[in-house]
Coordinates of C-alpha atoms in Angstrom, one line a residue:
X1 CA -39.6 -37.6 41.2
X2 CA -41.8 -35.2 43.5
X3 CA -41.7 -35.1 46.9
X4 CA -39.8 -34.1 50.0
X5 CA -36.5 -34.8 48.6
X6 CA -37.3 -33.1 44.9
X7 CA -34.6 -30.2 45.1
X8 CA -34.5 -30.2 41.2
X9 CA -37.1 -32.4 39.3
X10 CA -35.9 -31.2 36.3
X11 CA -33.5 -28.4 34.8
X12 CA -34.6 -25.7 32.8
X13 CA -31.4 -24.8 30.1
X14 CA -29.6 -22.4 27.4
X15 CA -31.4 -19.8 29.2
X16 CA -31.3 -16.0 28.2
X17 CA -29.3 -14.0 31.0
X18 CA -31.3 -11.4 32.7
X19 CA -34.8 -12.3 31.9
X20 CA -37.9 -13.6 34.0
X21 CA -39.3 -16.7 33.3
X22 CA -42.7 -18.1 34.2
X23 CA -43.4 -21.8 34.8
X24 CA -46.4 -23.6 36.1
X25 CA -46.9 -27.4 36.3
X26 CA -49.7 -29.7 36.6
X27 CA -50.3 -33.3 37.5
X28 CA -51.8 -35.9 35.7
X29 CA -52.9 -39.5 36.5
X30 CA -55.6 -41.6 34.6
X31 CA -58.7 -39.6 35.2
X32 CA -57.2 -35.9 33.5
X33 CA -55.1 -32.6 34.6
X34 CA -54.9 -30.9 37.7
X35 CA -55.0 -27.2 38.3
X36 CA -52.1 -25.6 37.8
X37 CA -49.1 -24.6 40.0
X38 CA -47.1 -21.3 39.1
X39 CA -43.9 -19.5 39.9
X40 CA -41.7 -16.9 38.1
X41 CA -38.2 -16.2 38.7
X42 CA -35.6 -14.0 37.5
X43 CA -32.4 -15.6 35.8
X44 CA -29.5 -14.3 36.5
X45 CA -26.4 -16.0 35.0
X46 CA -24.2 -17.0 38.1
X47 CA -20.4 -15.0 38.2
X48 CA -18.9 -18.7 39.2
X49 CA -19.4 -22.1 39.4
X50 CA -16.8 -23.1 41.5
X51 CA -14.3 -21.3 43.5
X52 CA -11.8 -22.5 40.5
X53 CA -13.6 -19.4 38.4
X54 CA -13.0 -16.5 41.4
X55 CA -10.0 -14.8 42.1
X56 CA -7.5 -16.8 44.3
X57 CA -8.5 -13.6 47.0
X58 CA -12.1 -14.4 46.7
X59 CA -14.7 -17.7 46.9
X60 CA -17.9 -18.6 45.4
X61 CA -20.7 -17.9 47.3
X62 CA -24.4 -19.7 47.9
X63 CA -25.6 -17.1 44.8
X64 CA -22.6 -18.3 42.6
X65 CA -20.7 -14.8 43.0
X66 CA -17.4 -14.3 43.7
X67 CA -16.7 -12.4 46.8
X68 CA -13.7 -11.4 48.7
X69 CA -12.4 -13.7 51.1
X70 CA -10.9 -11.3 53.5
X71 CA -7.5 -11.7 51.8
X72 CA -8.1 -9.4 48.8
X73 CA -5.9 -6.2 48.6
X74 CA -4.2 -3.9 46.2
X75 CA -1.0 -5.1 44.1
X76 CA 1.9 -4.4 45.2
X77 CA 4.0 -1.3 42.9
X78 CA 5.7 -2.4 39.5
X79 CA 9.4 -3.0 39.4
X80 CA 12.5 -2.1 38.7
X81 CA 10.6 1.2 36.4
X82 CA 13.5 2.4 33.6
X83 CA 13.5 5.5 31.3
X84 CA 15.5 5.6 28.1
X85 CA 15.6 8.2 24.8
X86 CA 14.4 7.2 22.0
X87 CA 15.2 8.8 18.6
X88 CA 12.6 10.1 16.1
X89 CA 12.1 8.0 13.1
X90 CA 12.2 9.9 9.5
X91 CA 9.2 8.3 7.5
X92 CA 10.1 7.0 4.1
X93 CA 7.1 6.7 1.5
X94 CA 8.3 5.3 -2.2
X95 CA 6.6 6.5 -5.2
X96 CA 6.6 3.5 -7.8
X97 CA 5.9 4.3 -11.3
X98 CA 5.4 1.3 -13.9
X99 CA 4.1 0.6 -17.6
X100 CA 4.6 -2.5 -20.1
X101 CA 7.3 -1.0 -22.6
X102 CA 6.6 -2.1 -26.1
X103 CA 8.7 -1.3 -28.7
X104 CA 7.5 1.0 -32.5
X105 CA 8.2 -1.1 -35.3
X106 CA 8.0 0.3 -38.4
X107 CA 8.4 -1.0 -42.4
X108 CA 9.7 0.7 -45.0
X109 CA 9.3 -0.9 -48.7
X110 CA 10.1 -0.1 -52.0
X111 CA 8.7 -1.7 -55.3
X112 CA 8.0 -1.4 -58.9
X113 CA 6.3 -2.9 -61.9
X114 CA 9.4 -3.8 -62.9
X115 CA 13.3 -3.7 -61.9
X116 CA 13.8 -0.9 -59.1
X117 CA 16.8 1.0 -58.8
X118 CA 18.0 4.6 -57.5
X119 CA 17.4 5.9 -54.0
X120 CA 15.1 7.3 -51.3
X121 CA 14.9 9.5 -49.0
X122 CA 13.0 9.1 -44.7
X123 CA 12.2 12.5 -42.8
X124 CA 11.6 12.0 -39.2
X125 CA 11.3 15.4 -36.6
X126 CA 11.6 17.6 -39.6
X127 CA 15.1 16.3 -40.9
X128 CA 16.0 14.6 -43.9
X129 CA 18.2 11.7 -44.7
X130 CA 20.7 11.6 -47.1
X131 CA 19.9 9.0 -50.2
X132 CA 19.7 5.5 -49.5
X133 CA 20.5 2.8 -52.1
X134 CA 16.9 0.5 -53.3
X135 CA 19.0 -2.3 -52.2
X136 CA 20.8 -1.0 -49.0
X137 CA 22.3 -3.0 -46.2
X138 CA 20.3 -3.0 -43.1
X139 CA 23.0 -1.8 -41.4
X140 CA 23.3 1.1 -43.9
X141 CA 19.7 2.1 -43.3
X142 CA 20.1 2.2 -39.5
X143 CA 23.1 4.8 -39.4
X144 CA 21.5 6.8 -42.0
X145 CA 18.3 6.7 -39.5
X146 CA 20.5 7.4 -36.0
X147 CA 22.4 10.4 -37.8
X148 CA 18.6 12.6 -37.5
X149 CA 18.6 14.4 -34.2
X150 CA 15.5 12.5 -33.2
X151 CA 16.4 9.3 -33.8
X152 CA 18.9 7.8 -31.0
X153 CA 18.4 4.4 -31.3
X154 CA 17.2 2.3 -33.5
X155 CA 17.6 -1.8 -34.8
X156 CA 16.9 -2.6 -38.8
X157 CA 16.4 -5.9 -40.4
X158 CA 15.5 -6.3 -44.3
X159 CA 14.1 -9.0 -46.1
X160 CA 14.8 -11.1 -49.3
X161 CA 14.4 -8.8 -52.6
X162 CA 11.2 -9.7 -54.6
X163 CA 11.2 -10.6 -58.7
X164 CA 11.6 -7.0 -59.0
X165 CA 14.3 -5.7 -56.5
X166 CA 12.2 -4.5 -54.1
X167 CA 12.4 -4.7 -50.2
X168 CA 11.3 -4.4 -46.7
X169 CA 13.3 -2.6 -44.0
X170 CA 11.8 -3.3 -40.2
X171 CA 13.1 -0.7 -38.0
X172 CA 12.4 -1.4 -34.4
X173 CA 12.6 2.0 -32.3
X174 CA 14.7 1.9 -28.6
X175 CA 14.9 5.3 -28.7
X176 CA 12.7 7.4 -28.9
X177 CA 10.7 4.9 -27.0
X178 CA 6.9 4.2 -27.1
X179 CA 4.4 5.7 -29.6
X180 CA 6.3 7.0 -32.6
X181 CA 5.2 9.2 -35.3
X182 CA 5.6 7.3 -38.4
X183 CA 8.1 8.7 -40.8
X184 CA 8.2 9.9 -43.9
X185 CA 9.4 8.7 -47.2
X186 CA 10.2 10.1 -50.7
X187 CA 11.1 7.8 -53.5
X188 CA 11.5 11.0 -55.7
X189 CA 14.7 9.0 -56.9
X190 CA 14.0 5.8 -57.0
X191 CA 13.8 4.5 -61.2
X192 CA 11.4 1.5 -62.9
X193 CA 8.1 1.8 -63.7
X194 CA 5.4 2.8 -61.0
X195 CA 8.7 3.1 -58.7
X196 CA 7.2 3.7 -55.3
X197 CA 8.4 3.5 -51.4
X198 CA 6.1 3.4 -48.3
X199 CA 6.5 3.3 -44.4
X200 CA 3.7 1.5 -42.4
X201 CA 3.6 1.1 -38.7
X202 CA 3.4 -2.7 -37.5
X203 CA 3.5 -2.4 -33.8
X204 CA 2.4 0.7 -32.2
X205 CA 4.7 1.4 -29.5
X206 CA 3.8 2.4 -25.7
X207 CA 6.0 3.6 -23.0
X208 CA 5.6 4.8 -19.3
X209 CA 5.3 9.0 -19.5
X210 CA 3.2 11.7 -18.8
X211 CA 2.8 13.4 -15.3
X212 CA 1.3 12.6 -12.2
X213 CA 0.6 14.5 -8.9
X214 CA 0.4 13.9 -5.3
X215 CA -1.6 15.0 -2.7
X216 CA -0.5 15.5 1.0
X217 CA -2.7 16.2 3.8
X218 CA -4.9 17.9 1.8
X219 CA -2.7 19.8 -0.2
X220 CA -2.2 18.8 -4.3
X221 CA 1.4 19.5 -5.7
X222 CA 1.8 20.9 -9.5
X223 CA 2.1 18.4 -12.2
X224 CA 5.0 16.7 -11.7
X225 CA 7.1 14.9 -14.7
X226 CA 7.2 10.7 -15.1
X227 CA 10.8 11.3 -15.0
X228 CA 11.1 14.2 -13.0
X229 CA 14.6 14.7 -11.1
X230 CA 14.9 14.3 -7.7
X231 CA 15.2 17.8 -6.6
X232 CA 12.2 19.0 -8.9
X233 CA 9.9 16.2 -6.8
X234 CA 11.7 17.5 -3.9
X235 CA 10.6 21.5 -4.3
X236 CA 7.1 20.3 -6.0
X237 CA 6.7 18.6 -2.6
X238 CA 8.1 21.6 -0.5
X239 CA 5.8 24.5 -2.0
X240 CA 2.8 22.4 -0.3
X241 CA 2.2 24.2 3.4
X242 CA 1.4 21.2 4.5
X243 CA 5.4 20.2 3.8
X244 CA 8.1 21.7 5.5
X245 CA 10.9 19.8 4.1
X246 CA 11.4 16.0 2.8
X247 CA 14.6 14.6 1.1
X248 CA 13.7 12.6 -2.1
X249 CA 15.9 10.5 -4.0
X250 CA 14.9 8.8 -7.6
X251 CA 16.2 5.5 -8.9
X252 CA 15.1 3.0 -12.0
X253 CA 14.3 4.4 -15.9
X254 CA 11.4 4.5 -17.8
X255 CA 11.9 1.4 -19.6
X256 CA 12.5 -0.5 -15.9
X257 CA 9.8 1.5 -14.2
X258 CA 11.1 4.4 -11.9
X259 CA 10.5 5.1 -8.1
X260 CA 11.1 8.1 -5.9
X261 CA 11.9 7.8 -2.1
X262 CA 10.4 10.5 0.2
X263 CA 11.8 10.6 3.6
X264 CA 10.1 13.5 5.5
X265 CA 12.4 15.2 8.2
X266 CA 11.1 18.2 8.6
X267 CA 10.1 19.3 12.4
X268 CA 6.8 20.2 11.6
X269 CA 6.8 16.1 10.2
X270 CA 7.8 14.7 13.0
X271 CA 6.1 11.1 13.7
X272 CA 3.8 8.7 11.4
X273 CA 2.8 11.0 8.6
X274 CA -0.2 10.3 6.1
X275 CA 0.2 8.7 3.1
X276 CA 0.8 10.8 0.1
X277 CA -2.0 10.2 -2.7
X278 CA -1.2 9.7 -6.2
X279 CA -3.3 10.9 -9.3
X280 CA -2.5 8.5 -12.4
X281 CA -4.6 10.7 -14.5
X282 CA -2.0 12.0 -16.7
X283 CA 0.4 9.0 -16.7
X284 CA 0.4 7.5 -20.2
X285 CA 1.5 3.7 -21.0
X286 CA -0.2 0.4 -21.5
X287 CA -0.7 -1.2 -17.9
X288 CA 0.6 1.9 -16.3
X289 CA 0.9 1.4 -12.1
X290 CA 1.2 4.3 -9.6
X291 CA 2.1 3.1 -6.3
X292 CA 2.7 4.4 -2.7
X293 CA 3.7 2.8 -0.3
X294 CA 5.3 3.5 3.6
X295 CA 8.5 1.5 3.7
X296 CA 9.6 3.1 7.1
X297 CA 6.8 4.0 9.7
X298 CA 7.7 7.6 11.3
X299 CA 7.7 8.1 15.1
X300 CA 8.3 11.1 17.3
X301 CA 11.6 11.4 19.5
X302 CA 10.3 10.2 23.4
X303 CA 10.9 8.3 26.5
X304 CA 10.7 4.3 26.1
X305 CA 9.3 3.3 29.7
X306 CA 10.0 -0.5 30.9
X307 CA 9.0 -2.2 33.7
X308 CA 8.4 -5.6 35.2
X309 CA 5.2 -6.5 37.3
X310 CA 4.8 -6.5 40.7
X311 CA 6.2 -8.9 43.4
X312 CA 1.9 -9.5 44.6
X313 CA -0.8 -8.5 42.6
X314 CA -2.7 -8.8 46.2
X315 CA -4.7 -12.2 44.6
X316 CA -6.8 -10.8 42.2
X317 CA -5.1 -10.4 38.1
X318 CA -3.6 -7.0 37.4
X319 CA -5.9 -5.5 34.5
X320 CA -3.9 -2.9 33.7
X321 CA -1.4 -0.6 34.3
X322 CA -1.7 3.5 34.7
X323 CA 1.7 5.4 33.3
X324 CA 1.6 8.9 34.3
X325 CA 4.3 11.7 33.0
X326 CA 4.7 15.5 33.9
X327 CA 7.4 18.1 34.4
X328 CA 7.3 18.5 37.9
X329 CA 7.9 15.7 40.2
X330 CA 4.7 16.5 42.2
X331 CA 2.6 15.8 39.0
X332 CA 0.6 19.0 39.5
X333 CA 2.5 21.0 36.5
X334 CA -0.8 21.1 34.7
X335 CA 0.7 19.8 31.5
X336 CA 0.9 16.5 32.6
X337 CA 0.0 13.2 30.8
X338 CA -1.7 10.0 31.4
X339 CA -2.2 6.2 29.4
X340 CA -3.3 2.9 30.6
X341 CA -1.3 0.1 29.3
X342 CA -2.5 -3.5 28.8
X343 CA -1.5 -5.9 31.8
X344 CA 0.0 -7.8 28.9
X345 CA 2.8 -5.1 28.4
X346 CA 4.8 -5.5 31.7
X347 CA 7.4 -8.1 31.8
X348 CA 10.2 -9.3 29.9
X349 CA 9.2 -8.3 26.7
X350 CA 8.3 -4.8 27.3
X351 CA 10.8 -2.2 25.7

């Protein structure tokens, strides 16, 4: 391989850029080594390996660098440059509230050694009921439970009388919804020996309530309400200095989960606002969920600017483009503004 016409006996690779690198080599024939040869070199790795990686303005030269080839110059100005208004955007966050609703269900049973008669009586809230029959009708049991104050809703079922003629009543609680106190009972009036009547809960309700608070910017509101009406979100909201003035709306019920929209349009919230922060702490319900989320990105009122690229970009790729703005049309207002915007932002798709 050596000799007069050896330009490369043999390539060196996967090189680190930047670093010097020290060779020597040595013959060898049948009777041992030579001394050794030596040369170091800095390796530099090469801007181009063919004109194909230069700028069409520029060549590759005998160092593998691209260089102008006398034809490089500046681009030529953007085109057809456009202003237009566009309209702030109001932020909207939405406040989710969630819980698995289950419903109380409560027994009430009556019984005896022997055959039960007469009547009882439930308390619930600190009312009374009227008597009710040892053998009354489910349906009769449910009114007499829906006329106490604190009782809106409820569903009974009762089950086959035993030897003796006593029962069970189920009574599943709508409303009031989630964890019910259990009621009372008096079987006072009930007649057979060892006459008796007992409630027992069966299902321990859960429903979303309690209160939850938000933080903004800093700033943590009162303790707001699960349920809370619009407005009182609204002025909870408003007392924070941070907030100047938001519009909230609420929609959903407990059972369903609830959610409140906050759309901030207030001056001083002009533009992409922060998140707000929710504190679950005093939300109460089995798999209770606070969410927030930003369902309409805010964004200050402006001038869009469009344009398209330029007729030449003098042979060598635009990198990017330099938008300037002021209030004077010499630019020397001393309020003006600058921004460099990717090359990739001229063209038909730039609004």
């Amino acid at each position: 391989t050596a000799g007069a016409a050896c330009a490369a006996c043999f390539l060196i690779d996967n090189l680190t850029p930047d670093t010097r690198y020290y060779v020597k080599v040595v013959a060898v024939n049948g009777h041992g080594s030579s001394g050794e040869a030596s040369a170091d070199r800095l390796f530099t790795a090469p801007a181009c390996a063919t004109n194909g990686d230069c700028a069409a303005c520029e060549e590759c030269d005998a160092d593998e660098q691209c260089v102008d080839d006398g034809t490089c110059t500046a681009p030529d100005a953007p085109q057809n440059v456009a202003l237009g208004y566009s309209a702030a955007v109001h932020e909207v966050q939405l406040i989710e509230l969630y819980a698995t609703a289950t419903e109380e269900v409560q027994t009430i049973t009556t019984s005896a050694d022997d055959a039960v008669g007469g009547s009882f009586t439930v308390s619930f809230g600190g009312e009374t009921t009227a008597g009710i029959a040892f053998d009354a009708a489910a349906a009769d049991v449910e009114a007499a439970l829906e006329a106490l104050s604190g009782i809106t809703d409820v569903v009974v079922t009762v089950g086959a009388a035993d030897a003796e003629g006593g029962r069970t009543w189920t009574v599943s609680f709508t409303d009031p919804a989630g964890d019910v106190s259990l009621v009372t009972v008096d079987g006072a009036s009930l007649t057979g020996t060892n006459a008796a009547v007992t409630a027992a809960t069966v299902t321990e309700g859960s429903a979303l309530g309690g209160t939850f608070t938000l933080t903004f910017d800093g700033e943590t509101t009162a303790d707001v309400a699960f349920d809370a009406a619009a407005a009182t979100l609204e002025a909870s909201l408003e007392a924070l200095s941070t907030v100047d003035d938001v519009d909230v709306t609420r929609t959903g019920d407990a059972a369903g989960g609830l959610a409140f929209s906050v759309t901030f349009t207030g001056a001083q919230l002009a533009g992409d606002q922060p998140e707000l922060v929710a504190d679950d702490t005093g939300v109460t319900g089995a798999g209770k969920e606070l969410l927030v989320n930003t369902m309409v990105q805010g964004a200050p009122a402006g001038l869009s600017v469009s344009f398209d690229a330029p007729t030449s970009d003098g042979g060598d790729a635009i990198t990017h483009y330099v938008v300037d703005w002021d209030t004077a049309a010499t630019f020397d207002s001393g309020s003006e503004g600058t921004a460099d915007v990717s090359a990739a932002t001229a063209g038909a798709a730039c609004a």
